[in-house]
Short mmCIF file of C-alpha atoms in Angstrom, two decimals:
data_model
loop_
_atom_site.label_atom_id
_atom_site.label_comp_id
_atom_site.label_asym_id
_atom_site.label_seq_id
_atom_site.Cartn_x
_atom_site.Cartn_y
_atom_site.Cartn_z
CA MET U 820 -40.86 55.23 57.05
CA SER U 821 -40.08 57.03 53.78
CA PRO U 822 -37.86 56.04 50.86
CA LYS U 823 -34.32 57.28 51.29
CA LYS U 824 -32.85 59.92 49.00
CA TYR U 825 -30.12 58.67 46.71
CA PHE U 826 -26.82 60.46 46.16
CA THR U 827 -24.91 57.87 44.14
CA LYS U 828 -23.31 58.22 40.74
CA ILE U 829 -25.92 57.82 38.01
CA SER U 830 -25.26 56.05 34.71
CA THR U 831 -27.62 57.20 31.97
CA ASN U 832 -26.90 54.19 29.75
CA LEU U 833 -28.18 51.77 32.43
CA HIS U 834 -31.84 50.77 32.30
CA THR U 835 -33.91 48.84 34.85
CA ILE U 836 -36.07 45.84 33.92
CA ALA U 837 -38.14 44.79 36.95
CA PHE U 838 -40.85 42.49 38.21
CA TYR U 839 -43.21 43.10 41.16
CA ASN U 840 -46.00 41.00 42.65
CA LEU U 841 -48.38 43.73 43.86
CA GLU U 842 -50.25 41.59 46.43
CA ASN U 843 -53.91 41.59 45.47
CA LEU U 844 -54.29 44.93 43.72
CA PHE U 845 -58.09 44.81 43.55
CA ASP U 846 -60.46 47.70 42.98
CA ILE U 847 -63.43 48.09 45.34
CA LYS U 848 -66.13 47.06 42.83
CA ASP U 849 -67.76 43.63 42.74
CA ASP U 850 -66.96 41.62 39.62
CA PRO U 851 -69.74 38.97 39.37
CA HIS U 852 -67.52 36.72 37.25
CA THR U 853 -64.64 36.33 39.73
CA LEU U 854 -64.06 35.44 43.39
CA ASP U 855 -63.22 38.98 44.51
CA ASP U 856 -65.56 39.13 47.51
CA ASP U 857 -62.68 39.48 49.99
CA PHE U 858 -61.81 42.84 48.45
CA LEU U 859 -65.04 44.78 48.81
CA PRO U 860 -66.04 47.48 51.32
CA ASP U 861 -68.49 45.17 53.12
CA SER U 862 -66.09 42.21 53.35
CA GLU U 863 -64.24 41.11 56.48
CA LYS U 864 -61.15 42.86 55.12
CA ARG U 865 -63.11 46.12 54.69
CA TRP U 866 -61.32 46.96 51.46
CA ASN U 867 -62.43 50.53 50.76
CA LYS U 868 -61.45 53.55 48.66
CA LYS U 869 -59.18 55.01 51.33
CA ARG U 870 -57.20 51.78 51.62
CA TYR U 871 -57.13 51.32 47.85
CA ASP U 872 -55.85 54.88 47.28
CA LYS U 873 -53.19 54.39 49.95
CA LYS U 874 -51.98 51.17 48.32
CA ILE U 875 -51.87 52.77 44.86
CA PHE U 876 -49.80 55.66 46.26
CA LYS U 877 -47.41 53.32 48.10
CA LEU U 878 -46.90 51.01 45.11
CA GLY U 879 -46.20 54.03 42.91
CA THR U 880 -43.62 55.23 45.41
CA ALA U 881 -41.93 51.82 45.47
CA ILE U 882 -41.92 51.39 41.68
CA SER U 883 -40.50 54.86 41.07
CA ASN U 884 -37.48 53.93 43.24
CA ILE U 885 -36.62 50.51 41.74
CA GLY U 886 -33.14 50.81 40.26
CA PHE U 887 -33.21 54.60 40.61
CA ALA U 888 -29.99 54.73 42.63
CA LYS U 889 -27.87 53.86 39.60
CA THR U 890 -30.03 54.82 36.61
CA GLY U 891 -31.69 58.04 37.77
CA LYS U 892 -35.05 56.80 36.47
CA SER U 893 -37.78 54.32 37.33
CA PRO U 894 -37.94 50.97 35.49
CA VAL U 895 -38.26 51.23 31.72
CA ILE U 896 -40.06 47.86 31.78
CA LEU U 897 -41.97 46.42 34.75
CA GLY U 898 -43.82 43.11 34.82
CA VAL U 899 -46.54 42.89 37.47
CA ALA U 900 -48.67 40.15 39.03
CA GLU U 901 -51.85 40.03 41.13
CA VAL U 902 -53.72 42.86 39.43
CA GLU U 903 -57.49 42.60 39.05
CA ASN U 904 -57.90 44.45 35.75
CA LYS U 905 -56.52 47.14 33.49
CA ALA U 906 -58.30 49.88 35.45
CA VAL U 907 -56.13 49.35 38.55
CA LEU U 908 -53.00 49.62 36.39
CA GLU U 909 -54.35 52.86 34.90
CA ASP U 910 -54.80 54.21 38.43
CA LEU U 911 -51.28 53.08 39.29
CA VAL U 912 -49.56 54.82 36.37
CA GLN U 913 -51.55 57.98 37.17
CA SER U 914 -50.37 57.98 40.81
CA LYS U 915 -48.22 60.81 42.16
CA HIS U 916 -44.77 59.30 41.59
CA LEU U 917 -45.49 57.68 38.21
CA ILE U 918 -47.75 60.15 36.41
CA ASN U 919 -44.85 61.95 34.71
CA LYS U 920 -43.13 58.72 33.56
CA ASN U 921 -45.47 58.20 30.57
CA TYR U 922 -46.05 54.51 31.19
CA GLY U 923 -47.94 52.39 28.68
CA ILE U 924 -49.86 49.28 29.77
CA VAL U 925 -50.19 45.78 28.31
CA HIS U 926 -52.90 43.73 30.00
CA TYR U 927 -55.30 40.89 29.19
CA ASN U 928 -57.93 39.35 31.43
CA SER U 929 -56.99 35.78 32.32
CA PRO U 930 -59.27 32.92 33.43
CA ASP U 931 -57.93 32.83 37.00
CA GLU U 932 -60.81 32.16 39.39
CA ARG U 933 -59.93 35.08 41.65
CA GLY U 934 -59.61 37.37 38.65
CA ILE U 935 -55.94 38.23 39.16
CA ASP U 936 -53.78 38.78 36.11
CA VAL U 937 -50.27 39.67 35.04
CA GLY U 938 -49.41 42.83 33.12
CA LEU U 939 -46.58 44.92 31.74
CA LEU U 940 -45.82 48.60 32.25
CA TYR U 941 -43.31 50.26 29.93
CA GLN U 942 -41.96 53.77 29.51
CA LYS U 943 -42.94 54.83 25.99
CA GLU U 944 -39.78 56.92 25.70
CA HIS U 945 -37.67 53.75 25.93
CA PHE U 946 -39.82 50.86 24.67
CA GLU U 947 -42.23 50.46 21.77
CA VAL U 948 -44.65 47.50 21.71
CA ILE U 949 -44.77 45.66 18.38
CA HIS U 950 -46.97 42.73 19.37
CA SER U 951 -48.59 41.24 22.47
CA GLU U 952 -50.69 38.20 23.22
CA SER U 953 -51.94 36.13 26.13
CA ILE U 954 -50.95 32.44 26.15
CA GLN U 955 -53.18 30.03 28.08
CA LEU U 956 -51.64 27.66 30.58
CA LEU U 957 -53.73 24.48 30.64
CA VAL U 958 -53.31 22.42 33.81
CA ASP U 959 -55.64 20.07 35.68
CA ASN U 960 -56.13 19.68 39.41
CA GLU U 961 -55.75 16.36 41.24
CA TYR U 962 -59.32 15.43 40.27
CA GLY U 963 -58.65 15.81 36.55
CA GLU U 964 -60.63 19.06 36.30
CA ARG U 965 -59.17 22.18 34.71
CA ASP U 966 -57.36 24.45 37.14
CA TYR U 967 -58.00 27.98 35.94
CA THR U 968 -54.78 29.89 36.44
CA ARG U 969 -53.00 32.94 35.08
CA ASP U 970 -52.11 33.22 31.40
CA ILE U 971 -48.56 33.96 30.23
CA LEU U 972 -48.19 37.45 28.77
CA TRP U 973 -45.92 37.59 25.70
CA VAL U 974 -44.84 41.08 24.63
CA THR U 975 -42.52 41.84 21.73
CA GLY U 976 -41.11 45.32 21.32
CA ASN U 977 -38.18 47.58 20.51
CA MET U 978 -36.08 48.95 23.35
CA HIS U 979 -33.91 51.76 21.97
CA GLY U 980 -34.23 50.11 18.56
CA GLU U 981 -33.34 46.58 19.70
CA LYS U 982 -35.99 43.87 19.49
CA LEU U 983 -36.84 42.10 22.79
CA HIS U 984 -39.33 39.40 23.74
CA ILE U 985 -40.69 39.50 27.31
CA LEU U 986 -42.70 36.71 28.94
CA VAL U 987 -44.53 37.69 32.15
CA ASN U 988 -45.64 34.84 34.43
CA HIS U 989 -47.48 34.05 37.64
CA TRP U 990 -47.26 30.29 38.07
CA PRO U 991 -49.75 28.11 40.02
CA SER U 992 -49.46 28.47 43.79
CA ARG U 993 -48.25 26.04 46.45
CA ARG U 994 -51.45 26.45 48.44
CA ASP U 995 -52.22 22.70 48.47
CA GLY U 996 -48.60 21.77 49.17
CA ALA U 997 -45.37 22.36 47.26
CA GLU U 998 -44.86 18.72 46.24
CA LEU U 999 -48.50 18.03 45.39
CA THR U 1000 -48.69 21.06 43.08
CA ALA U 1001 -45.15 20.88 41.60
CA TYR U 1002 -46.47 19.33 38.36
CA LYS U 1003 -48.44 22.51 37.62
CA ARG U 1004 -45.33 24.70 37.81
CA ILE U 1005 -43.39 22.21 35.70
CA ALA U 1006 -46.18 22.53 33.11
CA ALA U 1007 -45.79 26.33 33.28
CA ALA U 1008 -42.03 26.05 32.75
CA LYS U 1009 -42.56 23.76 29.76
CA LYS U 1010 -45.09 26.19 28.26
CA ASN U 1011 -42.53 28.98 28.50
CA ARG U 1012 -40.00 26.75 26.76
CA GLU U 1013 -42.52 26.13 23.98
CA ILE U 1014 -42.79 29.88 23.41
CA ILE U 1015 -39.01 30.30 23.59
CA ASP U 1016 -38.50 27.49 21.05
CA GLN U 1017 -41.11 29.07 18.79
CA ILE U 1018 -39.24 32.40 18.92
CA THR U 1019 -35.76 30.95 18.38
CA ALA U 1020 -36.89 28.61 15.58
CA GLU U 1021 -37.35 31.73 13.44
CA ASN U 1022 -34.18 33.45 14.64
CA PRO U 1023 -31.78 31.83 17.16
CA GLU U 1024 -30.36 35.26 18.05
CA GLU U 1025 -33.61 36.76 19.36
CA LYS U 1026 -33.24 38.26 22.84
CA ILE U 1027 -35.71 36.91 25.40
CA ILE U 1028 -36.49 37.82 29.03
CA VAL U 1029 -38.68 35.56 31.18
CA MET U 1030 -39.91 37.10 34.43
CA GLY U 1031 -42.52 36.46 37.05
CA ASP U 1032 -43.61 35.00 40.34
CA PHE U 1033 -42.78 31.35 39.69
CA ASN U 1034 -43.93 30.16 43.15
CA ASP U 1035 -40.70 28.16 43.02
CA ASP U 1036 -37.11 29.01 43.87
CA PRO U 1037 -34.17 29.16 41.43
CA ASP U 1038 -33.09 25.64 42.47
CA SER U 1039 -36.58 24.11 42.09
CA GLU U 1040 -37.08 21.41 39.47
CA SER U 1041 -39.46 23.53 37.39
CA VAL U 1042 -36.96 26.38 37.00
CA GLN U 1043 -33.66 24.52 37.00
CA LEU U 1044 -34.52 21.52 34.82
CA HIS U 1045 -37.43 22.65 32.64
CA LEU U 1046 -36.93 26.39 32.08
CA VAL U 1047 -33.25 27.35 32.35
CA LYS U 1048 -31.58 25.24 29.66
CA GLN U 1049 -28.09 25.83 28.21
CA ASP U 1050 -29.32 28.82 26.18
CA PHE U 1051 -30.56 30.76 29.24
CA TYR U 1052 -29.04 32.29 32.34
CA ASN U 1053 -30.66 32.75 35.75
CA PRO U 1054 -28.87 35.56 37.63
CA MET U 1055 -31.18 35.06 40.63
CA GLU U 1056 -29.45 31.83 41.74
CA ARG U 1057 -26.72 33.60 43.68
CA LEU U 1058 -29.13 36.03 45.38
CA HIS U 1059 -31.15 33.41 47.27
CA THR U 1060 -29.74 32.76 50.74
CA ARG U 1061 -31.03 31.89 54.22
CA TYR U 1062 -31.00 35.61 54.97
CA ARG U 1063 -32.45 37.12 51.80
CA GLY U 1064 -35.21 36.60 49.25
CA SER U 1065 -38.26 38.27 47.73
CA LEU U 1066 -40.79 36.90 50.23
CA SER U 1067 -40.75 35.28 53.65
CA TYR U 1068 -42.94 32.36 54.72
CA LYS U 1069 -42.78 30.75 58.16
CA ARG U 1070 -39.51 32.60 58.85
CA GLN U 1071 -37.84 31.23 55.73
CA TRP U 1072 -36.83 33.25 52.69
CA ASN U 1073 -37.95 32.30 49.20
CA LEU U 1074 -37.00 33.84 45.87
CA PHE U 1075 -40.11 33.06 43.84
CA ASP U 1076 -39.81 36.35 41.93
CA GLN U 1077 -37.23 35.91 39.20
CA ILE U 1078 -35.94 37.40 35.96
CA ILE U 1079 -34.01 35.11 33.61
CA PHE U 1080 -32.79 35.77 30.09
CA SER U 1081 -31.18 34.36 26.97
CA ASN U 1082 -27.39 34.05 26.97
CA ASN U 1083 -26.98 36.66 24.23
CA PHE U 1084 -27.47 39.39 26.86
CA HIS U 1085 -23.88 38.55 27.89
CA LYS U 1086 -22.56 39.68 24.50
CA TYR U 1087 -21.23 43.20 24.01
CA GLU U 1088 -22.49 44.73 20.76
CA VAL U 1089 -22.71 48.40 19.82
CA ASN U 1090 -26.27 49.80 20.02
CA LYS U 1091 -27.44 46.63 21.80
CA HIS U 1092 -28.19 45.88 25.45
CA SER U 1093 -26.08 43.68 27.69
CA PHE U 1094 -26.57 42.40 31.22
CA SER U 1095 -25.01 44.53 33.95
CA GLU U 1096 -26.34 43.41 37.36
CA VAL U 1097 -29.21 41.83 39.28
CA ASN U 1098 -30.74 42.62 42.66
CA ILE U 1099 -33.72 42.41 44.97
CA PHE U 1100 -35.19 45.84 45.73
CA ASP U 1101 -35.51 45.43 49.49
CA ASP U 1102 -34.81 48.92 50.82
CA ASP U 1103 -35.75 49.52 54.44
CA PHE U 1104 -38.90 51.51 53.62
CA LEU U 1105 -40.42 48.33 52.10
CA LYS U 1106 -39.78 46.29 55.26
CA VAL U 1107 -41.51 45.75 58.59
CA TYR U 1108 -39.31 47.82 60.90
CA LYS U 1109 -39.96 46.17 64.30
CA GLY U 1110 -41.41 43.11 65.99
CA ARG U 1111 -41.25 39.41 65.13
CA TYR U 1112 -41.57 40.08 61.38
CA LYS U 1113 -38.87 42.76 61.30
CA GLY U 1114 -37.04 42.84 57.95
CA THR U 1115 -39.77 41.04 55.97
CA PRO U 1116 -41.92 42.72 53.30
CA TYR U 1117 -44.32 45.31 54.73
CA ARG U 1118 -47.53 43.87 53.37
CA THR U 1119 -51.05 45.22 52.90
CA TYR U 1120 -52.74 42.41 54.83
CA GLY U 1121 -51.64 39.70 57.23
CA GLY U 1122 -54.47 37.20 56.83
CA ARG U 1123 -57.55 39.38 57.31
CA LYS U 1124 -55.73 41.99 59.37
CA TYR U 1125 -55.01 45.27 57.58
CA LYS U 1126 -51.36 46.30 57.87
CA GLY U 1127 -51.33 49.20 55.40
CA GLY U 1128 -48.06 48.31 53.68
CA TYR U 1129 -46.89 47.84 50.11
CA SER U 1130 -46.83 44.15 49.18
CA ASP U 1131 -45.93 40.76 50.63
CA HIS U 1132 -43.20 40.52 47.95
CA PHE U 1133 -40.15 42.64 47.24
CA PRO U 1134 -39.59 43.66 43.61
CA VAL U 1135 -36.65 42.14 41.72
CA TYR U 1136 -34.73 43.77 38.90
CA ILE U 1137 -31.86 43.62 36.45
CA HIS U 1138 -29.89 46.46 34.92
CA LEU U 1139 -29.22 46.38 31.19
CA LYS U 1140 -26.46 48.50 29.73
CA HIS U 1141 -27.07 50.15 26.36
CA ASN U 1142 -23.71 49.92 24.61
CA SER U 1143 -22.89 52.99 22.54
#
């Protein structure tokens, strides 16, 4: 199934800010320092160049279409999760549907045991990076040993001349149980608040966007009580229903992928950006089109079985309006 062609009215002053968990975007080379053995040509999953190239092409197709219906362009800023290294992002931005978009890359290797990181892609025509850094998230497991997880990526830049701070996250998973691991995601939320407080201590009017795969829903304690305080707004809350989300697990929808932002995006100011709308990019071409999993994300693998799809998550996005 191919992406549909759009024939809607395009607004050139709308710009897409998006986030996408790319579902294990690994290269096919062995990294001796990480647990990447599942994604090698001789593994059970038989991850090879043909499959890698196909995934890169499909992800590029998906990314180029996020928000396109209303803006006429691919996302000006895209946070990503589950990438093995900078090289896979370089391959991605050189893929057929992205090569002419002139994307820059911000990426740091994080201490995650599997070697998966977060990153940021940005169109150089629209966004200029001023500063970036990787912030460690220090959490322990139930045995009191350090749990090596993904760092938080903090990028500061100018979008059409307006300064923005973007925090890209991939919080600790629920693999050992949602309740047992909740404290790790609360720690991640608190770390984001530390960064936010550090930014606003210097200037309360700084504009901040926090995005990522939180491995928690908008109504989870970590997000609702520890991250979204009175100075922030979570537009994702109204999108999460029994029938819709960014990923599906055991026939239930979750909205782990979220984009939240400081309240000053609600203000209208000339030559500044304001919030316009929020959505999940769940077009039909990204979905399983038949069978028991119909309507869920068309993923690359189901367990060890190769499916040949895009990702096990849908991208999420907001539109910002540049007020002239």
